[in-house]
JSON list of C-alpha atoms in Angstrom, two decimals:
[
{"chain": "Y", "resi": 251, "resn": "MET", "atom": "CA", "xyz": [0.00, 0.00, 0.00]},
{"chain": "Y", "resi": 252, "resn": "ARG", "atom": "CA", "xyz": [1.30, 3.46, -0.92]},
{"chain": "Y", "resi": 253, "resn": "ALA", "atom": "CA", "xyz": [2.24, 5.79, 1.92]},
{"chain": "Y", "resi": 254, "resn": "ASP", "atom": "CA", "xyz": [-0.54, 8.28, 1.12]},
{"chain": "Y", "resi": 255, "resn": "ALA", "atom": "CA", "xyz": [-3.14, 5.51, 0.91]},
{"chain": "Y", "resi": 256, "resn": "ARG", "atom": "CA", "xyz": [-1.92, 4.07, 4.22]},
{"chain": "Y", "resi": 257, "resn": "GLU", "atom": "CA", "xyz": [-2.15, 7.52, 5.82]},
{"chain": "Y", "resi": 258, "resn": "ARG", "atom": "CA", "xyz": [-5.75, 7.95, 4.64]},
{"chain": "Y", "resi": 259, "resn": "ARG", "atom": "CA", "xyz": [-6.72, 4.52, 5.93]},
{"chain": "Y", "resi": 260, "resn": "GLU", "atom": "CA", "xyz": [-5.16, 5.19, 9.34]},
{"chain": "Y", "resi": 261, "resn": "ARG", "atom": "CA", "xyz": [-6.85, 8.60, 9.45]},
{"chain": "Y", "resi": 262, "resn": "ILE", "atom": "CA", "xyz": [-10.24, 7.01, 8.81]},
{"chain": "Y", "resi": 263, "resn": "ILE", "atom": "CA", "xyz": [-9.68, 4.46, 11.60]},
{"chain": "Y", "resi": 264, "resn": "ASN", "atom": "CA", "xyz": [-8.50, 7.08, 14.09]},
{"chain": "Y", "resi": 265, "resn": "THR", "atom": "CA", "xyz": [-11.43, 9.32, 13.22]},
{"chain": "Y", "resi": 266, "resn": "ALA", "atom": "CA", "xyz": [-13.94, 6.51, 13.65]},
{"chain": "Y", "resi": 267, "resn": "CYS", "atom": "CA", "xyz": [-12.43, 5.59, 17.04]},
{"chain": "Y", "resi": 268, "resn": "ASN", "atom": "CA", "xyz": [-12.60, 9.21, 18.19]},
{"chain": "Y", "resi": 269, "resn": "LEU", "atom": "CA", "xyz": [-16.23, 9.52, 17.12]},
{"chain": "Y", "resi": 270, "resn": "LEU", "atom": "CA", "xyz": [-17.16, 6.25, 18.84]},
{"chain": "Y", "resi": 271, "resn": "ARG", "atom": "CA", "xyz": [-15.73, 7.53, 22.13]},
{"chain": "Y", "resi": 272, "resn": "GLY", "atom": "CA", "xyz": [-18.57, 10.01, 22.38]},
{"chain": "Y", "resi": 273, "resn": "ARG", "atom": "CA", "xyz": [-21.29, 8.54, 20.18]},
{"chain": "Y", "resi": 274, "resn": "ASP", "atom": "CA", "xyz": [-23.57, 5.56, 20.05]},
{"chain": "Y", "resi": 275, "resn": "ILE", "atom": "CA", "xyz": [-22.51, 3.20, 17.30]},
{"chain": "Y", "resi": 276, "resn": "GLU", "atom": "CA", "xyz": [-26.04, 2.85, 15.91]},
{"chain": "Y", "resi": 277, "resn": "GLY", "atom": "CA", "xyz": [-26.28, 6.58, 15.27]},
{"chain": "Y", "resi": 278, "resn": "LEU", "atom": "CA", "xyz": [-22.90, 6.92, 13.58]},
{"chain": "Y", "resi": 279, "resn": "THR", "atom": "CA", "xyz": [-22.93, 6.74, 9.78]},
{"chain": "Y", "resi": 280, "resn": "LEU", "atom": "CA", "xyz": [-20.04, 6.06, 7.45]},
{"chain": "Y", "resi": 281, "resn": "GLU", "atom": "CA", "xyz": [-20.79, 9.37, 5.75]},
{"chain": "Y", "resi": 282, "resn": "GLU", "atom": "CA", "xyz": [-20.12, 11.16, 9.05]},
{"chain": "Y", "resi": 283, "resn": "VAL", "atom": "CA", "xyz": [-16.85, 9.30, 9.48]},
{"chain": "Y", "resi": 284, "resn": "ALA", "atom": "CA", "xyz": [-15.76, 10.21, 5.95]},
{"chain": "Y", "resi": 285, "resn": "ARG", "atom": "CA", "xyz": [-16.56, 13.91, 6.45]},
{"chain": "Y", "resi": 286, "resn": "ALA", "atom": "CA", "xyz": [-14.74, 14.03, 9.80]},
{"chain": "Y", "resi": 287, "resn": "ALA", "atom": "CA", "xyz": [-11.72, 12.26, 8.29]},
{"chain": "Y", "resi": 288, "resn": "GLY", "atom": "CA", "xyz": [-11.62, 14.66, 5.36]},
{"chain": "Y", "resi": 289, "resn": "VAL", "atom": "CA", "xyz": [-12.04, 11.98, 2.69]},
{"chain": "Y", "resi": 290, "resn": "GLY", "atom": "CA", "xyz": [-14.75, 11.18, 0.19]},
{"chain": "Y", "resi": 291, "resn": "ILE", "atom": "CA", "xyz": [-17.24, 8.41, 0.86]},
{"chain": "Y", "resi": 292, "resn": "ALA", "atom": "CA", "xyz": [-15.83, 6.50, -2.12]},
{"chain": "Y", "resi": 293, "resn": "THR", "atom": "CA", "xyz": [-12.38, 6.53, -0.50]},
{"chain": "Y", "resi": 294, "resn": "LEU", "atom": "CA", "xyz": [-13.85, 5.19, 2.73]},
{"chain": "Y", "resi": 295, "resn": "TYR", "atom": "CA", "xyz": [-15.66, 2.38, 0.90]},
{"chain": "Y", "resi": 296, "resn": "ARG", "atom": "CA", "xyz": [-12.49, 1.44, -0.99]},
{"chain": "Y", "resi": 297, "resn": "ASN", "atom": "CA", "xyz": [-10.86, 0.79, 2.37]},
{"chain": "Y", "resi": 298, "resn": "PHE", "atom": "CA", "xyz": [-13.90, -0.50, 4.26]},
{"chain": "Y", "resi": 299, "resn": "PRO", "atom": "CA", "xyz": [-16.70, -1.98, 2.12]},
{"chain": "Y", "resi": 300, "resn": "ASN", "atom": "CA", "xyz": [-19.19, -1.98, 5.01]},
{"chain": "Y", "resi": 301, "resn": "ARG", "atom": "CA", "xyz": [-19.68, -0.86, 8.60]},
{"chain": "Y", "resi": 302, "resn": "GLN", "atom": "CA", "xyz": [-18.48, -4.16, 10.04]},
{"chain": "Y", "resi": 303, "resn": "ALA", "atom": "CA", "xyz": [-15.15, -3.88, 8.23]},
{"chain": "Y", "resi": 304, "resn": "LEU", "atom": "CA", "xyz": [-14.57, -0.42, 9.71]},
{"chain": "Y", "resi": 305, "resn": "TRP", "atom": "CA", "xyz": [-15.62, -1.48, 13.22]},
{"chain": "Y", "resi": 306, "resn": "HIS", "atom": "CA", "xyz": [-13.28, -4.48, 13.02]},
{"chain": "Y", "resi": 307, "resn": "ALA", "atom": "CA", "xyz": [-10.45, -2.13, 12.05]},
{"chain": "Y", "resi": 308, "resn": "CYS", "atom": "CA", "xyz": [-11.30, 0.06, 15.05]},
{"chain": "Y", "resi": 309, "resn": "ILE", "atom": "CA", "xyz": [-11.24, -2.98, 17.33]},
{"chain": "Y", "resi": 310, "resn": "GLU", "atom": "CA", "xyz": [-7.85, -4.04, 16.00]},
{"chain": "Y", "resi": 311, "resn": "HIS", "atom": "CA", "xyz": [-6.48, -0.51, 16.38]},
{"chain": "Y", "resi": 312, "resn": "LEU", "atom": "CA", "xyz": [-7.59, -0.27, 20.02]},
{"chain": "Y", "resi": 313, "resn": "MET", "atom": "CA", "xyz": [-6.34, -3.79, 20.76]},
{"chain": "Y", "resi": 314, "resn": "HIS", "atom": "CA", "xyz": [-2.89, -2.83, 19.51]},
{"chain": "Y", "resi": 315, "resn": "GLU", "atom": "CA", "xyz": [-2.98, 0.33, 21.64]},
{"chain": "Y", "resi": 316, "resn": "VAL", "atom": "CA", "xyz": [-3.88, -1.69, 24.74]},
{"chain": "Y", "resi": 317, "resn": "ASN", "atom": "CA", "xyz": [-1.20, -4.26, 23.91]},
{"chain": "Y", "resi": 318, "resn": "GLU", "atom": "CA", "xyz": [1.48, -1.58, 23.63]},
{"chain": "Y", "resi": 319, "resn": "LEU", "atom": "CA", "xyz": [0.45, 0.16, 26.87]},
{"chain": "Y", "resi": 320, "resn": "GLN", "atom": "CA", "xyz": [0.53, -3.14, 28.75]},
{"chain": "Y", "resi": 321, "resn": "ARG", "atom": "CA", "xyz": [3.88, -4.12, 27.23]},
{"chain": "Y", "resi": 322, "resn": "VAL", "atom": "CA", "xyz": [5.48, -0.81, 28.23]},
{"chain": "Y", "resi": 323, "resn": "PHE", "atom": "CA", "xyz": [4.00, -1.01, 31.74]},
{"chain": "Y", "resi": 324, "resn": "LEU", "atom": "CA", "xyz": [5.34, -4.52, 32.28]},
{"chain": "Y", "resi": 325, "resn": "GLU", "atom": "CA", "xyz": [8.80, -3.45, 31.09]},
{"chain": "Y", "resi": 326, "resn": "ASP", "atom": "CA", "xyz": [8.81, -0.34, 33.29]},
{"chain": "Y", "resi": 327, "resn": "PHE", "atom": "CA", "xyz": [7.55, -2.29, 36.30]},
{"chain": "Y", "resi": 328, "resn": "ALA", "atom": "CA", "xyz": [10.27, -4.90, 35.80]},
{"chain": "Y", "resi": 329, "resn": "SER", "atom": "CA", "xyz": [12.87, -2.17, 36.34]},
{"chain": "Y", "resi": 330, "resn": "GLU", "atom": "CA", "xyz": [11.69, -2.10, 39.99]},
{"chain": "Y", "resi": 331, "resn": "PRO", "atom": "CA", "xyz": [10.82, 1.59, 40.38]},
{"chain": "Y", "resi": 332, "resn": "VAL", "atom": "CA", "xyz": [11.27, 3.02, 43.88]},
{"chain": "Y", "resi": 333, "resn": "ASP", "atom": "CA", "xyz": [7.60, 4.00, 43.98]},
{"chain": "Y", "resi": 334, "resn": "PRO", "atom": "CA", "xyz": [5.42, 2.06, 41.51]},
{"chain": "Y", "resi": 335, "resn": "LEU", "atom": "CA", "xyz": [2.27, 4.02, 42.38]},
{"chain": "Y", "resi": 336, "resn": "PRO", "atom": "CA", "xyz": [2.78, 6.87, 39.84]},
{"chain": "Y", "resi": 337, "resn": "LEU", "atom": "CA", "xyz": [3.57, 4.29, 37.17]},
{"chain": "Y", "resi": 338, "resn": "TRP", "atom": "CA", "xyz": [0.33, 2.41, 37.91]},
{"chain": "Y", "resi": 339, "resn": "HIS", "atom": "CA", "xyz": [-1.78, 5.59, 37.99]},
{"chain": "Y", "resi": 340, "resn": "SER", "atom": "CA", "xyz": [-0.28, 6.79, 34.70]},
{"chain": "Y", "resi": 341, "resn": "PHE", "atom": "CA", "xyz": [-1.01, 3.41, 33.10]},
{"chain": "Y", "resi": 342, "resn": "VAL", "atom": "CA", "xyz": [-4.67, 3.50, 34.16]},
{"chain": "Y", "resi": 343, "resn": "ARG", "atom": "CA", "xyz": [-5.06, 7.10, 32.96]},
{"chain": "Y", "resi": 344, "resn": "ASP", "atom": "CA", "xyz": [-3.60, 6.15, 29.57]},
{"chain": "Y", "resi": 345, "resn": "LEU", "atom": "CA", "xyz": [-6.00, 3.21, 29.30]},
{"chain": "Y", "resi": 346, "resn": "ALA", "atom": "CA", "xyz": [-8.95, 5.45, 30.17]},
{"chain": "Y", "resi": 347, "resn": "ARG", "atom": "CA", "xyz": [-7.89, 7.95, 27.50]},
{"chain": "Y", "resi": 348, "resn": "LEU", "atom": "CA", "xyz": [-8.01, 5.23, 24.86]},
{"chain": "Y", "resi": 349, "resn": "GLY", "atom": "CA", "xyz": [-11.78, 5.16, 25.13]},
{"chain": "Y", "resi": 350, "resn": "LEU", "atom": "CA", "xyz": [-12.35, 1.47, 25.76]},
{"chain": "Y", "resi": 351, "resn": "GLY", "atom": "CA", "xyz": [-16.07, 2.17, 25.89]},
{"chain": "Y", "resi": 352, "resn": "ALA", "atom": "CA", "xyz": [-15.88, 2.48, 22.11]},
{"chain": "Y", "resi": 353, "resn": "LEU", "atom": "CA", "xyz": [-14.38, -1.00, 21.99]},
{"chain": "Y", "resi": 354, "resn": "ALA", "atom": "CA", "xyz": [-17.18, -2.35, 24.16]},
{"chain": "Y", "resi": 355, "resn": "GLN", "atom": "CA", "xyz": [-19.76, -1.01, 21.71]},
{"chain": "Y", "resi": 356, "resn": "VAL", "atom": "CA", "xyz": [-18.41, -3.02, 18.81]},
{"chain": "Y", "resi": 357, "resn": "MET", "atom": "CA", "xyz": [-17.04, -6.12, 20.52]},
{"chain": "Y", "resi": 358, "resn": "THR", "atom": "CA", "xyz": [-19.66, -8.07, 22.45]},
{"chain": "Y", "resi": 359, "resn": "PRO", "atom": "CA", "xyz": [-19.36, -11.73, 23.46]},
{"chain": "Y", "resi": 360, "resn": "ASP", "atom": "CA", "xyz": [-21.68, -12.61, 20.56]},
{"chain": "Y", "resi": 361, "resn": "ASN", "atom": "CA", "xyz": [-19.56, -11.04, 17.84]},
{"chain": "Y", "resi": 362, "resn": "PHE", "atom": "CA", "xyz": [-16.15, -11.83, 19.37]},
{"chain": "Y", "resi": 363, "resn": "GLN", "atom": "CA", "xyz": [-16.07, -15.21, 17.61]},
{"chain": "Y", "resi": 364, "resn": "GLN", "atom": "CA", "xyz": [-16.80, -13.45, 14.30]},
{"chain": "Y", "resi": 365, "resn": "LEU", "atom": "CA", "xyz": [-13.48, -11.60, 14.46]},
{"chain": "Y", "resi": 366, "resn": "PRO", "atom": "CA", "xyz": [-10.64, -12.77, 12.20]},
{"chain": "Y", "resi": 367, "resn": "PRO", "atom": "CA", "xyz": [-8.31, -15.33, 13.86]},
{"chain": "Y", "resi": 368, "resn": "GLY", "atom": "CA", "xyz": [-5.46, -12.83, 14.08]},
{"chain": "Y", "resi": 369, "resn": "MET", "atom": "CA", "xyz": [-7.57, -10.42, 16.10]},
{"chain": "Y", "resi": 370, "resn": "ARG", "atom": "CA", "xyz": [-8.75, -13.17, 18.42]},
{"chain": "Y", "resi": 371, "resn": "GLU", "atom": "CA", "xyz": [-5.11, -14.10, 19.02]},
{"chain": "Y", "resi": 372, "resn": "LEU", "atom": "CA", "xyz": [-4.30, -10.45, 19.75]},
{"chain": "Y", "resi": 373, "resn": "GLN", "atom": "CA", "xyz": [-7.13, -10.27, 22.26]},
{"chain": "Y", "resi": 374, "resn": "ALA", "atom": "CA", "xyz": [-5.94, -13.49, 23.90]},
{"chain": "Y", "resi": 375, "resn": "ALA", "atom": "CA", "xyz": [-2.44, -11.98, 24.20]},
{"chain": "Y", "resi": 376, "resn": "ASN", "atom": "CA", "xyz": [-3.96, -8.85, 25.75]},
{"chain": "Y", "resi": 377, "resn": "ASP", "atom": "CA", "xyz": [-5.81, -11.00, 28.28]},
{"chain": "Y", "resi": 378, "resn": "VAL", "atom": "CA", "xyz": [-2.57, -12.72, 29.30]},
{"chain": "Y", "resi": 379, "resn": "GLN", "atom": "CA", "xyz": [-0.76, -9.40, 29.63]},
{"chain": "Y", "resi": 380, "resn": "GLY", "atom": "CA", "xyz": [-3.68, -7.94, 31.55]},
{"chain": "Y", "resi": 381, "resn": "ARG", "atom": "CA", "xyz": [-3.55, -10.73, 34.11]},
{"chain": "Y", "resi": 382, "resn": "GLN", "atom": "CA", "xyz": [0.21, -10.22, 34.45]},
{"chain": "Y", "resi": 383, "resn": "VAL", "atom": "CA", "xyz": [-0.32, -6.51, 35.09]},
{"chain": "Y", "resi": 384, "resn": "LEU", "atom": "CA", "xyz": [-3.01, -7.18, 37.69]},
{"chain": "Y", "resi": 385, "resn": "THR", "atom": "CA", "xyz": [-0.88, -9.77, 39.47]},
{"chain": "Y", "resi": 386, "resn": "LEU", "atom": "CA", "xyz": [2.05, -7.34, 39.71]},
{"chain": "Y", "resi": 387, "resn": "VAL", "atom": "CA", "xyz": [0.04, -4.45, 41.13]},
{"chain": "Y", "resi": 388, "resn": "GLN", "atom": "CA", "xyz": [-1.75, -6.74, 43.56]},
{"chain": "Y", "resi": 389, "resn": "GLU", "atom": "CA", "xyz": [1.56, -8.12, 44.82]},
{"chain": "Y", "resi": 390, "resn": "ALA", "atom": "CA", "xyz": [2.78, -4.52, 45.21]},
{"chain": "Y", "resi": 391, "resn": "GLY", "atom": "CA", "xyz": [-0.28, -3.67, 47.31]},
{"chain": "Y", "resi": 392, "resn": "LEU", "atom": "CA", "xyz": [-1.65, -1.20, 44.75]},
{"chain": "Y", "resi": 393, "resn": "VAL", "atom": "CA", "xyz": [-4.81, -3.21, 44.03]},
{"chain": "Y", "resi": 394, "resn": "HIS", "atom": "CA", "xyz": [-6.85, -5.36, 46.40]},
{"chain": "Y", "resi": 395, "resn": "SER", "atom": "CA", "xyz": [-6.48, -9.11, 45.95]},
{"chain": "Y", "resi": 396, "resn": "HIS", "atom": "CA", "xyz": [-10.24, -9.53, 45.41]},
{"chain": "Y", "resi": 397, "resn": "ILE", "atom": "CA", "xyz": [-10.24, -7.37, 42.26]},
{"chain": "Y", "resi": 398, "resn": "THR", "atom": "CA", "xyz": [-10.59, -9.47, 39.12]},
{"chain": "Y", "resi": 399, "resn": "PRO", "atom": "CA", "xyz": [-9.49, -8.62, 35.56]},
{"chain": "Y", "resi": 400, "resn": "HIS", "atom": "CA", "xyz": [-13.19, -8.35, 34.63]},
{"chain": "Y", "resi": 401, "resn": "THR", "atom": "CA", "xyz": [-13.82, -5.78, 37.38]},
{"chain": "Y", "resi": 402, "resn": "LEU", "atom": "CA", "xyz": [-10.78, -3.77, 36.33]},
{"chain": "Y", "resi": 403, "resn": "LEU", "atom": "CA", "xyz": [-11.83, -3.74, 32.67]},
{"chain": "Y", "resi": 404, "resn": "LYS", "atom": "CA", "xyz": [-15.48, -2.90, 33.33]},
{"chain": "Y", "resi": 405, "resn": "GLY", "atom": "CA", "xyz": [-14.45, 0.07, 35.44]},
{"chain": "Y", "resi": 406, "resn": "LEU", "atom": "CA", "xyz": [-12.20, 1.40, 32.68]},
{"chain": "Y", "resi": 407, "resn": "ILE", "atom": "CA", "xyz": [-14.97, 0.98, 30.12]},
{"chain": "Y", "resi": 408, "resn": "ILE", "atom": "CA", "xyz": [-17.42, 2.94, 32.27]},
{"chain": "Y", "resi": 409, "resn": "LEU", "atom": "CA", "xyz": [-14.87, 5.69, 32.90]},
{"chain": "Y", "resi": 410, "resn": "SER", "atom": "CA", "xyz": [-13.98, 6.02, 29.24]},
{"chain": "Y", "resi": 411, "resn": "ARG", "atom": "CA", "xyz": [-17.64, 6.30, 28.22]},
{"chain": "Y", "resi": 412, "resn": "THR", "atom": "CA", "xyz": [-17.93, 9.50, 30.28]},
{"chain": "Y", "resi": 413, "resn": "ALA", "atom": "CA", "xyz": [-15.55, 11.36, 27.97]},
{"chain": "Y", "resi": 414, "resn": "GLU", "atom": "CA", "xyz": [-17.10, 14.45, 26.39]},
{"chain": "Y", "resi": 415, "resn": "PRO", "atom": "CA", "xyz": [-17.86, 14.09, 22.65]},
{"chain": "Y", "resi": 416, "resn": "THR", "atom": "CA", "xyz": [-16.36, 17.54, 22.06]},
{"chain": "Y", "resi": 417, "resn": "SER", "atom": "CA", "xyz": [-12.95, 16.39, 23.25]},
{"chain": "Y", "resi": 418, "resn": "PRO", "atom": "CA", "xyz": [-12.44, 12.76, 22.19]},
{"chain": "Y", "resi": 419, "resn": "GLY", "atom": "CA", "xyz": [-9.92, 10.92, 24.31]},
{"chain": "Y", "resi": 420, "resn": "ALA", "atom": "CA", "xyz": [-9.59, 13.72, 26.86]},
{"chain": "Y", "resi": 421, "resn": "ILE", "atom": "CA", "xyz": [-10.49, 13.29, 30.51]},
{"chain": "Y", "resi": 422, "resn": "PRO", "atom": "CA", "xyz": [-12.25, 16.42, 31.81]},
{"chain": "Y", "resi": 423, "resn": "GLU", "atom": "CA", "xyz": [-12.19, 17.39, 35.47]},
{"chain": "Y", "resi": 424, "resn": "LEU", "atom": "CA", "xyz": [-15.16, 15.22, 36.44]},
{"chain": "Y", "resi": 425, "resn": "ASN", "atom": "CA", "xyz": [-13.54, 12.21, 34.81]},
{"chain": "Y", "resi": 426, "resn": "ARG", "atom": "CA", "xyz": [-10.29, 12.88, 36.66]},
{"chain": "Y", "resi": 427, "resn": "GLN", "atom": "CA", "xyz": [-12.19, 12.90, 39.94]},
{"chain": "Y", "resi": 428, "resn": "LEU", "atom": "CA", "xyz": [-13.95, 9.66, 39.02]},
{"chain": "Y", "resi": 429, "resn": "LEU", "atom": "CA", "xyz": [-10.60, 8.15, 38.08]},
{"chain": "Y", "resi": 430, "resn": "ARG", "atom": "CA", "xyz": [-9.17, 9.00, 41.50]},
{"chain": "Y", "resi": 431, "resn": "VAL", "atom": "CA", "xyz": [-12.18, 7.42, 43.20]},
{"chain": "Y", "resi": 432, "resn": "TYR", "atom": "CA", "xyz": [-11.83, 4.36, 40.96]},
{"chain": "Y", "resi": 433, "resn": "LEU", "atom": "CA", "xyz": [-8.13, 3.94, 41.75]},
{"chain": "Y", "resi": 434, "resn": "ALA", "atom": "CA", "xyz": [-8.80, 4.33, 45.48]},
{"chain": "Y", "resi": 435, "resn": "GLY", "atom": "CA", "xyz": [-11.56, 1.73, 45.27]},
{"chain": "Y", "resi": 436, "resn": "LEU", "atom": "CA", "xyz": [-9.31, -0.73, 43.47]},
{"chain": "Y", "resi": 437, "resn": "ARG", "atom": "CA", "xyz": [-6.78, -0.43, 46.26]},
{"chain": "Y", "resi": 438, "resn": "GLN", "atom": "CA", "xyz": [-9.30, -0.55, 49.10]},
{"chain": "Y", "resi": 439, "resn": "GLY", "atom": "CA", "xyz": [-11.23, -3.51, 47.75]},
{"chain": "Y", "resi": 440, "resn": "PRO", "atom": "CA", "xyz": [-14.99, -4.17, 47.56]},
{"chain": "Y", "resi": 441, "resn": "GLU", "atom": "CA", "xyz": [-15.30, -5.75, 50.98]},
{"chain": "Y", "resi": 442, "resn": "GLU", "atom": "CA", "xyz": [-13.50, -2.93, 52.79]},
{"chain": "Y", "resi": 443, "resn": "LEU", "atom": "CA", "xyz": [-15.21, -0.05, 50.99]},
{"chain": "Y", "resi": 444, "resn": "VAL", "atom": "CA", "xyz": [-17.77, 1.81, 53.09]},
{"chain": "Y", "resi": 445, "resn": "LEU", "atom": "CA", "xyz": [-20.51, 3.49, 51.06]},
{"chain": "Y", "resi": 446, "resn": "ASP", "atom": "CA", "xyz": [-22.48, 6.28, 52.69]},
{"chain": "Y", "resi": 447, "resn": "PRO", "atom": "CA", "xyz": [-26.25, 6.03, 52.15]},
{"chain": "Y", "resi": 448, "resn": "LEU", "atom": "CA", "xyz": [-27.90, 8.61, 49.95]},
{"chain": "Y", "resi": 449, "resn": "PRO", "atom": "CA", "xyz": [-29.87, 11.30, 51.82]},
{"chain": "Y", "resi": 450, "resn": "GLU", "atom": "CA", "xyz": [-33.61, 10.75, 51.85]},
{"chain": "Y", "resi": 451, "resn": "GLN", "atom": "CA", "xyz": [-34.17, 13.95, 49.87]},
{"chain": "Y", "resi": 452, "resn": "MET", "atom": "CA", "xyz": [-31.87, 12.70, 47.09]},
{"chain": "Y", "resi": 453, "resn": "ASP", "atom": "CA", "xyz": [-34.74, 11.67, 44.85]},
{"chain": "Y", "resi": 454, "resn": "GLY", "atom": "CA", "xyz": [-34.98, 11.45, 41.09]},
{"chain": "Y", "resi": 455, "resn": "GLU", "atom": "CA", "xyz": [-35.52, 15.17, 40.68]},
{"chain": "Y", "resi": 456, "resn": "HIS", "atom": "CA", "xyz": [-32.29, 16.01, 42.49]},
{"chain": "Y", "resi": 457, "resn": "LEU", "atom": "CA", "xyz": [-30.38, 13.37, 40.54]},
{"chain": "Y", "resi": 458, "resn": "GLY", "atom": "CA", "xyz": [-31.71, 14.59, 37.22]},
{"chain": "Y", "resi": 459, "resn": "VAL", "atom": "CA", "xyz": [-33.44, 11.29, 36.45]},
{"chain": "Y", "resi": 460, "resn": "THR", "atom": "CA", "xyz": [-36.96, 9.95, 36.76]},
{"chain": "Y", "resi": 461, "resn": "PHE", "atom": "CA", "xyz": [-37.62, 6.86, 38.83]},
{"chain": "Y", "resi": 462, "resn": "PRO", "atom": "CA", "xyz": [-40.72, 4.73, 38.07]},
{"chain": "Y", "resi": 463, "resn": "THR", "atom": "CA", "xyz": [-43.41, 4.71, 40.73]},
{"chain": "Y", "resi": 464, "resn": "GLN", "atom": "CA", "xyz": [-44.88, 1.60, 42.27]},
{"chain": "Y", "resi": 465, "resn": "GLU", "atom": "CA", "xyz": [-48.06, 2.10, 40.21]},
{"chain": "Y", "resi": 466, "resn": "SER", "atom": "CA", "xyz": [-46.08, 2.16, 36.95]}
]
């Protein structure tokens, strides 16, 4: 593939990933992706003949990003830093910035087996690395022993889905606060965490949501 064609393809993938970080996949059209990437719709279709092909490319892109972050973390941790806490916090922040919520939109348990074999192998490698990361930080006392890889991943997905659509990949102040709470909870553990009850007056109106009544 020519360098300019490769650059356009990568730009389309990066644009689609950025849009998915703040949008629902069902409402995102290929025409929108093409406009945001600065290419014609014909160029997009030459690279990705349908939506599934583009979403698979987004999955592969994010998988490679996760793989690289985990690889670097494991290498840095192996150097036995004096204080591994900043390294761990930086790693989690970088994962949150990737926007794994976008990945969750397009990779459900049902369609995971539909991925090409190479991508399934990449995901399996990520799972192995992820367990290695979790084991290291648990042994260092940075994460409670009861935290599972699934719990860690689900938390990151939820955090990344709070990113503002106007700033894809960025973590605004609210997200930074949530990230600090999340990291503290990982270290404290679910059984040790004390949750204060909500005040009685904290009803749906105060929360900005509507709760169904008993009659409904």
